[in-house]
mmCIF file of C-alpha atoms in Angstrom:
data_model
loop_
_atom_site.group_PDB
_atom_site.id
_atom_site.type_symbol
_atom_site.label_atom_id
_atom_site.label_comp_id
_atom_site.label_asym_id
_atom_site.label_seq_id
_atom_site.Cartn_x
_atom_site.Cartn_y
_atom_site.Cartn_z
ATOM 1 C CA MET A 1 11.787 -25.107 12.987
ATOM 2 C CA SER A 2 10.108 -21.888 12.525
ATOM 3 C CA GLY A 3 7.215 -21.635 10.640
ATOM 4 C CA PHE A 4 9.217 -19.640 7.958
ATOM 5 C CA ASP A 5 12.321 -22.328 7.898
ATOM 6 C CA ASP A 6 9.291 -25.213 7.239
ATOM 7 C CA ALA A 7 8.037 -23.379 4.535
ATOM 8 C CA VAL A 8 11.190 -22.580 2.712
ATOM 9 C CA THR A 9 12.120 -26.619 3.200
ATOM 10 C CA ARG A 10 8.182 -27.469 1.661
ATOM 11 C CA VAL A 11 9.117 -25.396 -1.029
ATOM 12 C CA LEU A 12 12.716 -26.218 -1.887
ATOM 13 C CA ALA A 13 11.902 -29.979 -1.592
ATOM 14 C CA ALA A 14 8.874 -29.515 -3.577
ATOM 15 C CA ARG A 15 9.210 -31.704 -7.358
ATOM 16 C CA SER A 16 5.799 -30.632 -8.672
ATOM 17 C CA PRO A 17 2.748 -28.372 -7.670
ATOM 18 C CA ALA A 18 1.120 -31.284 -6.523
ATOM 19 C CA ASP A 19 3.524 -31.734 -4.030
ATOM 20 C CA LEU A 20 2.002 -28.399 -2.450
ATOM 21 C CA PHE A 21 -1.147 -27.705 -3.693
ATOM 22 C CA THR A 22 -3.586 -31.230 -3.620
ATOM 23 C CA GLY A 23 -4.888 -32.772 -1.005
ATOM 24 C CA GLY A 24 -7.912 -29.803 -0.481
ATOM 25 C CA ASP A 25 -7.945 -25.867 -1.138
ATOM 26 C CA GLY A 26 -4.812 -25.506 -2.947
ATOM 27 C CA GLY A 27 -5.541 -21.896 -3.232
ATOM 28 C CA HIS A 28 -5.291 -21.883 0.285
ATOM 29 C CA ALA A 29 -2.237 -23.643 0.938
ATOM 30 C CA TYR A 30 -0.489 -20.893 -2.158
ATOM 31 C CA ARG A 31 -1.810 -18.130 -0.091
ATOM 32 C CA THR A 32 -0.311 -19.182 3.489
ATOM 33 C CA LEU A 33 3.299 -19.862 2.315
ATOM 34 C CA ALA A 34 3.712 -17.163 0.025
ATOM 35 C CA LYS A 35 2.174 -14.661 3.459
ATOM 36 C CA VAL A 36 5.374 -16.221 5.206
ATOM 37 C CA LEU A 37 7.632 -16.486 2.097
ATOM 38 C CA HIS A 38 7.295 -12.807 1.095
ATOM 39 C CA PRO A 39 10.550 -11.016 1.228
ATOM 40 C CA ASP A 40 9.164 -7.942 3.273
ATOM 41 C CA ALA A 41 8.173 -10.417 5.895
ATOM 42 C CA ALA A 42 11.490 -12.391 6.090
ATOM 43 C CA PRO A 43 12.935 -12.908 9.359
ATOM 44 C CA ALA A 44 16.408 -10.424 9.709
ATOM 45 C CA GLY A 45 18.664 -11.706 7.412
ATOM 46 C CA SER A 46 16.799 -14.100 5.149
ATOM 47 C CA THR A 47 15.406 -11.601 2.636
ATOM 48 C CA ALA A 48 17.463 -13.725 0.202
ATOM 49 C CA THR A 49 16.161 -16.519 0.774
ATOM 50 C CA ALA A 50 13.097 -15.927 1.181
ATOM 51 C CA THR A 51 13.152 -14.291 -2.273
ATOM 52 C CA HIS A 52 14.330 -17.807 -3.648
ATOM 53 C CA ALA A 53 11.484 -19.408 -2.280
ATOM 54 C CA PHE A 54 8.825 -16.916 -3.217
ATOM 55 C CA ALA A 55 9.831 -17.173 -6.373
ATOM 56 C CA ARG A 56 10.113 -20.868 -6.695
ATOM 57 C CA LEU A 57 6.419 -20.979 -5.001
ATOM 58 C CA ALA A 58 5.549 -18.343 -7.716
ATOM 59 C CA ASP A 59 6.357 -20.485 -10.396
ATOM 60 C CA LEU A 60 4.604 -23.846 -8.979
ATOM 61 C CA TRP A 61 1.646 -22.071 -8.581
ATOM 62 C CA ALA A 62 1.834 -20.779 -11.830
ATOM 63 C CA ALA A 63 2.061 -24.110 -13.795
ATOM 64 C CA HIS A 64 -0.934 -25.253 -11.249
ATOM 65 C CA ARG A 65 -3.446 -22.462 -12.343
ATOM 66 C CA ASP A 66 -1.923 -22.481 -15.926
ATOM 67 C CA GLY A 67 -4.543 -22.288 -18.018
ATOM 68 C CA THR A 68 -6.756 -20.618 -15.818
ATOM 69 C CA THR A 69 -9.072 -17.645 -17.320
ATOM 70 C CA MET A 70 -11.367 -15.294 -15.644
ATOM 71 C CA ALA A 71 -14.110 -14.046 -17.220
ATOM 72 C CA THR A 72 -16.162 -10.630 -16.800
ATOM 73 C CA ARG A 73 -18.712 -8.660 -17.991
ATOM 74 C CA ARG A 74 -15.791 -6.978 -19.720
ATOM 75 C CA GLY A 75 -14.109 -9.717 -21.549
ATOM 76 C CA SER A 76 -11.151 -12.363 -19.375
ATOM 77 C CA TYR A 77 -7.869 -12.346 -17.992
ATOM 78 C CA ARG A 78 -5.330 -14.552 -17.684
ATOM 79 C CA VAL A 79 -4.381 -15.345 -14.074
ATOM 80 C CA GLY A 80 -0.977 -15.314 -13.183
ATOM 81 C CA PRO A 81 1.058 -15.831 -9.880
ATOM 82 C CA LEU A 82 0.850 -14.043 -6.837
ATOM 83 C CA ALA A 83 2.639 -10.966 -6.694
ATOM 84 C CA TYR A 84 1.826 -9.519 -3.559
ATOM 85 C CA ALA A 85 0.113 -10.441 -0.153
ATOM 86 C CA GLY A 86 -1.764 -7.359 1.554
ATOM 87 C CA ASP A 87 -3.875 -6.868 4.571
ATOM 88 C CA ILE A 88 -6.330 -8.543 3.622
ATOM 89 C CA ALA A 89 -6.234 -9.359 -0.128
ATOM 90 C CA ASP A 90 -3.850 -11.324 -2.423
ATOM 91 C CA LEU A 91 -2.881 -9.436 -5.237
ATOM 92 C CA TYR A 92 -2.290 -11.801 -8.711
ATOM 93 C CA THR A 93 -0.746 -10.936 -11.901
ATOM 94 C CA VAL A 94 -2.983 -11.027 -14.850
ATOM 95 C CA ASP A 95 -2.427 -10.744 -18.310
ATOM 96 C CA GLY A 96 1.286 -10.776 -18.268
ATOM 97 C CA GLY A 97 1.685 -8.176 -15.317
ATOM 98 C CA THR A 98 -0.025 -5.344 -16.964
ATOM 99 C CA ALA A 99 -2.498 -5.499 -14.465
ATOM 100 C CA LEU A 100 -3.918 -7.075 -10.918
ATOM 101 C CA LEU A 101 -6.141 -8.697 -9.808
ATOM 102 C CA LYS A 102 -6.973 -7.951 -6.261
ATOM 103 C CA LEU A 103 -9.512 -10.718 -4.144
ATOM 104 C CA PRO A 104 -9.679 -10.962 -0.716
ATOM 105 C CA ARG A 105 -8.692 -13.689 1.566
ATOM 106 C CA HIS A 106 -11.688 -14.097 2.936
ATOM 107 C CA PRO A 107 -15.388 -13.130 1.833
ATOM 108 C CA ALA A 108 -16.451 -11.025 4.444
ATOM 109 C CA ASP A 109 -13.779 -8.462 3.671
ATOM 110 C CA SER A 110 -15.846 -8.135 0.302
ATOM 111 C CA ASP A 111 -17.016 -4.242 1.957
ATOM 112 C CA LEU A 112 -13.538 -3.393 2.170
ATOM 113 C CA MET A 113 -13.064 -4.578 -1.630
ATOM 114 C CA ARG A 114 -16.041 -2.567 -2.655
ATOM 115 C CA ARG A 115 -15.364 0.611 -0.657
ATOM 116 C CA GLU A 116 -12.012 0.700 -2.275
ATOM 117 C CA ALA A 117 -13.730 0.245 -5.610
ATOM 118 C CA HIS A 118 -16.071 3.268 -4.535
ATOM 119 C CA ALA A 119 -12.847 5.565 -3.350
ATOM 120 C CA LEU A 120 -11.146 5.385 -6.444
ATOM 121 C CA THR A 121 -13.968 5.692 -9.226
ATOM 122 C CA ARG A 122 -14.685 8.628 -6.915
ATOM 123 C CA LEU A 123 -11.065 9.907 -7.384
ATOM 124 C CA ARG A 124 -11.298 9.667 -11.151
ATOM 125 C CA SER A 125 -14.754 11.575 -11.587
ATOM 126 C CA HIS A 126 -13.920 14.062 -8.916
ATOM 127 C CA GLY A 127 -10.226 14.434 -8.863
ATOM 128 C CA GLU A 128 -7.795 16.597 -10.575
ATOM 129 C CA ALA A 129 -6.700 14.823 -13.467
ATOM 130 C CA ARG A 130 -3.250 16.116 -13.140
ATOM 131 C CA HIS A 131 -2.728 13.919 -10.280
ATOM 132 C CA ARG A 132 -4.376 10.679 -10.761
ATOM 133 C CA GLY A 133 -0.932 9.141 -10.905
ATOM 134 C CA TYR A 134 -0.684 9.343 -7.097
ATOM 135 C CA ALA A 135 -3.924 6.606 -6.807
ATOM 136 C CA PRO A 136 -4.070 3.216 -8.447
ATOM 137 C CA GLU A 137 -6.240 2.934 -11.869
ATOM 138 C CA LEU A 138 -9.260 0.737 -11.299
ATOM 139 C CA ILE A 139 -9.998 -1.293 -14.816
ATOM 140 C CA GLU A 140 -13.044 -2.556 -13.091
ATOM 141 C CA SER A 141 -14.302 -4.449 -10.300
ATOM 142 C CA PHE A 142 -16.640 -7.483 -10.151
ATOM 143 C CA THR A 143 -18.078 -10.457 -8.388
ATOM 144 C CA HIS A 144 -16.028 -13.333 -8.340
ATOM 145 C CA ARG A 145 -17.403 -16.989 -7.583
ATOM 146 C CA ASP A 146 -15.178 -19.377 -6.897
ATOM 147 C CA PRO A 147 -16.036 -22.462 -9.264
ATOM 148 C CA ALA A 148 -15.038 -25.189 -6.763
ATOM 149 C CA GLY A 149 -17.164 -24.102 -3.531
ATOM 150 C CA GLY A 150 -19.361 -21.620 -4.883
ATOM 151 C CA THR A 151 -18.421 -18.508 -2.537
ATOM 152 C CA GLN A 152 -18.798 -14.899 -3.763
ATOM 153 C CA ARG A 153 -15.944 -12.331 -3.450
ATOM 154 C CA ALA A 154 -15.315 -8.380 -4.487
ATOM 155 C CA ALA A 155 -12.895 -8.799 -7.050
ATOM 156 C CA THR A 156 -11.251 -5.399 -8.589
ATOM 157 C CA ILE A 157 -8.692 -5.052 -11.506
ATOM 158 C CA LEU A 158 -6.025 -2.584 -10.858
ATOM 159 C CA ALA A 159 -3.558 -1.204 -13.474
ATOM 160 C CA HIS A 160 0.111 -2.300 -11.970
ATOM 161 C CA GLN A 161 2.554 0.055 -10.405
ATOM 162 C CA ASP A 162 5.434 -1.194 -12.141
ATOM 163 C CA GLY A 163 8.942 -0.447 -10.498
ATOM 164 C CA PHE A 164 7.640 1.126 -6.913
ATOM 165 C CA VAL A 165 8.491 0.002 -3.420
ATOM 166 C CA ASN A 166 6.673 0.260 -0.237
ATOM 167 C CA LEU A 167 8.228 2.400 2.272
ATOM 168 C CA ALA A 168 8.355 -0.933 4.725
ATOM 169 C CA ARG A 169 10.993 -1.903 1.827
ATOM 170 C CA VAL A 170 12.821 1.239 1.918
ATOM 171 C CA LYS A 171 13.088 1.213 5.952
ATOM 172 C CA GLN A 172 14.688 -2.015 5.095
ATOM 173 C CA SER A 173 17.245 -0.542 3.307
ATOM 174 C CA TYR A 174 17.823 2.508 5.543
ATOM 175 C CA PRO A 175 17.697 0.791 9.419
ATOM 176 C CA ASP A 176 19.206 4.082 10.838
ATOM 177 C CA GLY A 177 16.765 6.466 9.007
ATOM 178 C CA VAL A 178 16.385 8.156 5.555
ATOM 179 C CA ASP A 179 18.559 11.291 5.340
ATOM 180 C CA PRO A 180 16.099 14.069 5.705
ATOM 181 C CA ARG A 181 16.823 15.480 2.216
ATOM 182 C CA ASP A 182 15.551 12.554 0.775
ATOM 183 C CA ALA A 183 12.471 12.129 3.040
ATOM 184 C CA ALA A 184 11.842 15.678 1.708
ATOM 185 C CA TRP A 185 10.467 14.565 -1.912
ATOM 186 C CA MET A 186 8.700 11.882 -0.469
ATOM 187 C CA TRP A 187 6.875 13.712 2.159
ATOM 188 C CA ARG A 188 5.808 16.462 -0.334
ATOM 189 C CA ARG A 189 4.819 14.169 -2.451
ATOM 190 C CA LEU A 190 2.390 12.504 -0.253
ATOM 191 C CA LEU A 191 0.800 15.640 0.941
ATOM 192 C CA VAL A 192 0.009 15.853 -2.961
ATOM 193 C CA ALA A 193 -1.777 12.342 -3.115
ATOM 194 C CA VAL A 194 -3.612 12.922 0.199
ATOM 195 C CA GLY A 195 -4.414 16.624 -1.030
ATOM 196 C CA TYR A 196 -5.758 15.213 -4.206
ATOM 197 C CA ALA A 197 -7.914 12.873 -2.487
ATOM 198 C CA HIS A 198 -9.323 15.138 -0.115
ATOM 199 C CA ARG A 199 -10.498 17.577 -2.742
ATOM 200 C CA ALA A 200 -12.247 14.673 -4.261
ATOM 201 C CA GLY A 201 -13.793 14.192 -1.215
ATOM 202 C CA VAL A 202 -11.725 11.041 -0.030
ATOM 203 C CA VAL A 203 -10.345 10.401 2.982
ATOM 204 C CA HIS A 204 -7.397 7.515 2.597
ATOM 205 C CA GLY A 205 -7.486 6.418 6.237
ATOM 206 C CA ALA A 206 -4.948 4.405 5.824
ATOM 207 C CA VAL A 207 -1.523 6.301 5.065
ATOM 208 C CA VAL A 208 1.079 3.416 6.646
ATOM 209 C CA PRO A 209 4.200 2.421 5.314
ATOM 210 C CA ASP A 210 3.068 -0.541 3.484
ATOM 211 C CA HIS A 211 0.464 1.461 1.198
ATOM 212 C CA VAL A 212 2.592 4.149 -0.028
ATOM 213 C CA LEU A 213 4.785 3.212 -2.892
ATOM 214 C CA ILE A 214 7.517 5.543 -3.990
ATOM 215 C CA HIS A 215 9.742 4.609 -7.186
ATOM 216 C CA PRO A 216 13.556 5.638 -5.999
ATOM 217 C CA VAL A 217 14.152 6.158 -9.565
ATOM 218 C CA GLU A 218 12.224 8.649 -10.773
ATOM 219 C CA HIS A 219 10.911 10.072 -7.290
ATOM 220 C CA GLY A 220 7.214 8.802 -8.107
ATOM 221 C CA LEU A 221 4.850 8.114 -5.136
ATOM 222 C CA VAL A 222 1.474 6.298 -5.566
ATOM 223 C CA LEU A 223 -0.987 5.942 -2.605
ATOM 224 C CA VAL A 224 -2.353 2.618 -2.690
ATOM 225 C CA ASP A 225 -4.999 0.363 -0.559
ATOM 226 C CA TRP A 226 -7.877 2.602 -0.377
ATOM 227 C CA CYS A 227 -9.963 -0.203 1.205
ATOM 228 C CA TYR A 228 -10.101 1.795 4.666
ATOM 229 C CA SER A 229 -11.280 5.057 2.928
ATOM 230 C CA VAL A 230 -13.719 7.575 3.820
ATOM 231 C CA THR A 231 -15.951 9.472 1.633
ATOM 232 C CA GLU A 232 -18.908 10.759 3.553
ATOM 233 C CA PRO A 233 -18.664 13.028 6.442
ATOM 234 C CA GLY A 234 -19.284 11.508 9.984
ATOM 235 C CA GLN A 235 -17.730 7.791 8.549
ATOM 236 C CA THR A 236 -15.053 5.948 10.352
ATOM 237 C CA VAL A 237 -12.385 4.224 9.660
ATOM 238 C CA PRO A 238 -13.714 0.512 9.540
ATOM 239 C CA ALA A 239 -10.380 -1.522 10.291
ATOM 240 C CA LEU A 240 -6.838 -1.119 10.794
ATOM 241 C CA ALA A 241 -3.594 -2.215 9.754
ATOM 242 C CA ALA A 242 -2.243 -4.274 12.875
ATOM 243 C CA GLU A 243 1.422 -4.019 11.784
ATOM 244 C CA TYR A 244 1.471 -0.331 12.457
ATOM 245 C CA LEU A 245 -1.263 0.575 15.492
ATOM 246 C CA ASP A 246 0.747 3.102 16.751
ATOM 247 C CA LEU A 247 0.909 5.351 13.805
ATOM 248 C CA TYR A 248 -2.564 6.044 14.009
ATOM 249 C CA PRO A 249 -4.536 9.112 15.903
ATOM 250 C CA PRO A 250 -6.660 8.537 18.581
ATOM 251 C CA GLU A 251 -10.016 9.308 16.114
ATOM 252 C CA VAL A 252 -9.413 5.948 14.647
ATOM 253 C CA ALA A 253 -8.742 3.760 17.396
ATOM 254 C CA GLY A 254 -11.842 5.352 19.376
ATOM 255 C CA LYS A 255 -14.452 4.828 16.217
ATOM 256 C CA ARG A 256 -14.285 8.540 16.026
ATOM 257 C CA PRO A 257 -15.545 10.306 12.686
ATOM 258 C CA ALA A 258 -12.229 10.552 10.393
ATOM 259 C CA SER A 259 -11.266 13.776 8.729
ATOM 260 C CA GLU A 260 -8.293 15.617 6.574
ATOM 261 C CA ALA A 261 -6.830 15.755 9.710
ATOM 262 C CA THR A 262 -6.635 11.777 10.048
ATOM 263 C CA ASP A 263 -4.917 11.285 6.498
ATOM 264 C CA ILE A 264 -2.496 14.401 7.683
ATOM 265 C CA HIS A 265 -1.446 12.743 11.104
ATOM 266 C CA LEU A 266 -0.799 9.111 9.302
ATOM 267 C CA ALA A 267 1.031 10.644 6.702
ATOM 268 C CA THR A 268 3.298 12.599 8.768
ATOM 269 C CA ARG A 269 4.320 9.811 11.150
ATOM 270 C CA CYS A 270 5.152 7.702 8.052
ATOM 271 C CA MET A 271 7.639 10.184 7.656
ATOM 272 C CA THR A 272 9.225 10.412 10.991
ATOM 273 C CA TRP A 273 9.290 6.559 11.299
ATOM 274 C CA LEU A 274 11.040 6.414 8.057
ATOM 275 C CA MET A 275 13.523 8.838 8.959
ATOM 276 C CA GLY A 276 13.747 7.618 12.478
ATOM 277 C CA ASP A 277 16.639 9.821 14.845
ATOM 278 C CA ARG A 278 17.912 11.077 11.690
ATOM 279 C CA THR A 279 14.498 13.418 11.963
ATOM 280 C CA PRO A 280 15.789 17.493 12.453
ATOM 281 C CA PRO A 281 14.551 19.180 15.192
ATOM 282 C CA ALA A 282 12.778 21.468 13.371
ATOM 283 C CA LEU A 283 10.870 18.947 11.413
ATOM 284 C CA ALA A 284 10.680 17.373 14.555
ATOM 285 C CA ARG A 285 8.181 20.361 15.409
ATOM 286 C CA PHE A 286 6.404 20.854 12.461
ATOM 287 C CA ALA A 287 5.450 17.094 12.785
ATOM 288 C CA ARG A 288 4.351 17.420 16.490
ATOM 289 C CA GLY A 289 1.865 20.234 15.028
ATOM 290 C CA CYS A 290 0.450 17.757 12.509
ATOM 291 C CA THR A 291 -0.086 14.765 15.057
ATOM 292 C CA LEU A 292 -1.821 16.307 17.919
ATOM 293 C CA PRO A 293 -4.395 14.599 19.973
ATOM 294 C CA ASP A 294 -7.221 16.469 18.736
ATOM 295 C CA PRO A 295 -8.117 16.462 15.063
ATOM 296 C CA LYS A 296 -9.746 19.928 15.465
ATOM 297 C CA ALA A 297 -6.199 20.833 16.120
ATOM 298 C CA ARG A 298 -3.867 19.928 13.789
ATOM 299 C CA PRO A 299 -3.775 20.708 10.166
ATOM 300 C CA HIS A 300 -6.445 19.759 7.579
ATOM 301 C CA ASP A 301 -5.414 21.544 4.283
ATOM 302 C CA ALA A 302 -2.591 19.248 2.935
ATOM 303 C CA TRP A 303 -1.811 21.768 0.111
ATOM 304 C CA ARG A 304 -1.413 24.699 2.632
ATOM 305 C CA LEU A 305 0.664 22.692 4.795
ATOM 306 C CA LEU A 306 3.002 21.688 1.899
ATOM 307 C CA ALA A 307 3.273 25.322 1.428
ATOM 308 C CA GLU A 308 4.484 25.397 4.442
ATOM 309 C CA LEU A 309 6.648 22.262 4.406
ATOM 310 C CA ASP A 310 8.291 23.680 1.486
ATOM 311 C CA GLU A 311 9.265 27.316 3.674
ATOM 312 C CA LEU A 312 10.556 25.215 6.137
ATOM 313 C CA LEU A 313 12.668 22.904 3.220
ATOM 314 C CA ALA A 314 13.730 26.086 1.770
ATOM 315 C CA ALA A 315 15.217 27.377 5.091
ATOM 316 C CA LEU A 316 16.870 23.967 6.616
ATOM 317 C CA TYR A 317 18.269 22.907 3.091
ATOM 318 C CA GLY A 318 18.285 25.788 0.502
ATOM 319 C CA PRO A 319 16.389 25.633 -2.811
ATOM 320 C CA ARG A 320 15.560 21.951 -4.183
ATOM 321 C CA THR A 321 17.952 20.156 -5.967
ATOM 322 C CA PHE A 322 17.550 16.215 -7.133
ATOM 323 C CA ARG A 323 18.943 14.162 -5.278
ATOM 324 C CA PRO A 324 19.535 10.240 -6.833
ATOM 325 C CA PHE A 325 17.963 7.535 -4.549
ATOM 326 C CA THR A 326 18.773 4.043 -4.625
ATOM 327 C CA LEU A 327 18.099 0.968 -2.070
#
């Protein structure tokens, strides 16, 4: 029996939270099961089963933690079930789902959490206010001490991005590639997101499909997970998202300084990955110029690049029109 099948069997057979979360570290047991059962990580053809089991797991965990609150300098938050399992951290709903508590699974990753908090704070203080919606809102950051073992971890409270899905989920719905006319609005907004960050002095450092969220109906986009960001010249990206190693430019794996060209390379690879074989030759040529091995040879100005992309899209498809997008 596979790890996924075993997890499904255990969760669906559980009659109470005690069947899953007693006899050790309940939080660890929950995070382990949630990582396996999350619908985005389900084996092919098992999404419906994963969704059902994940929902059951969330209900059992909520019952196990019923009444749990987390106090901070600003007040207290009622902690709900796991909402997302990220690269290094788990995100729990708080206060009825209006916000998310982000906790690293390992205390050693607290430095990455602090890096994200610093980047989001800088975006708010140095970025253009009209583009704030392209990054999550940081409500507060603090150090969380586990009351059971005393372990300390950096934590954040983030505003919840309701109705958004990541590009990995989009790719699942369009395994043969997204229509380039639909990918166009995502590409344009992604360039605005990185351009907003660059003008504020922040390089995201991990523009990969899991970290790019879109709102299918409203055509919105939010760039999340700023744990890998760079805010000082000469800094390197501290870690890589293991599932997307082939999307990264050479300077990241080589531990060389990151720059605006790093984000532009990653953003471009996200879009060609999303379109796949449906990428038109003209857009493929445009993408090659944005993903050259030498970062100095790549574009550095996302805003200028957006203007060039708009010219190319107009030549390919004519004036921009709104195209409904569904999953």
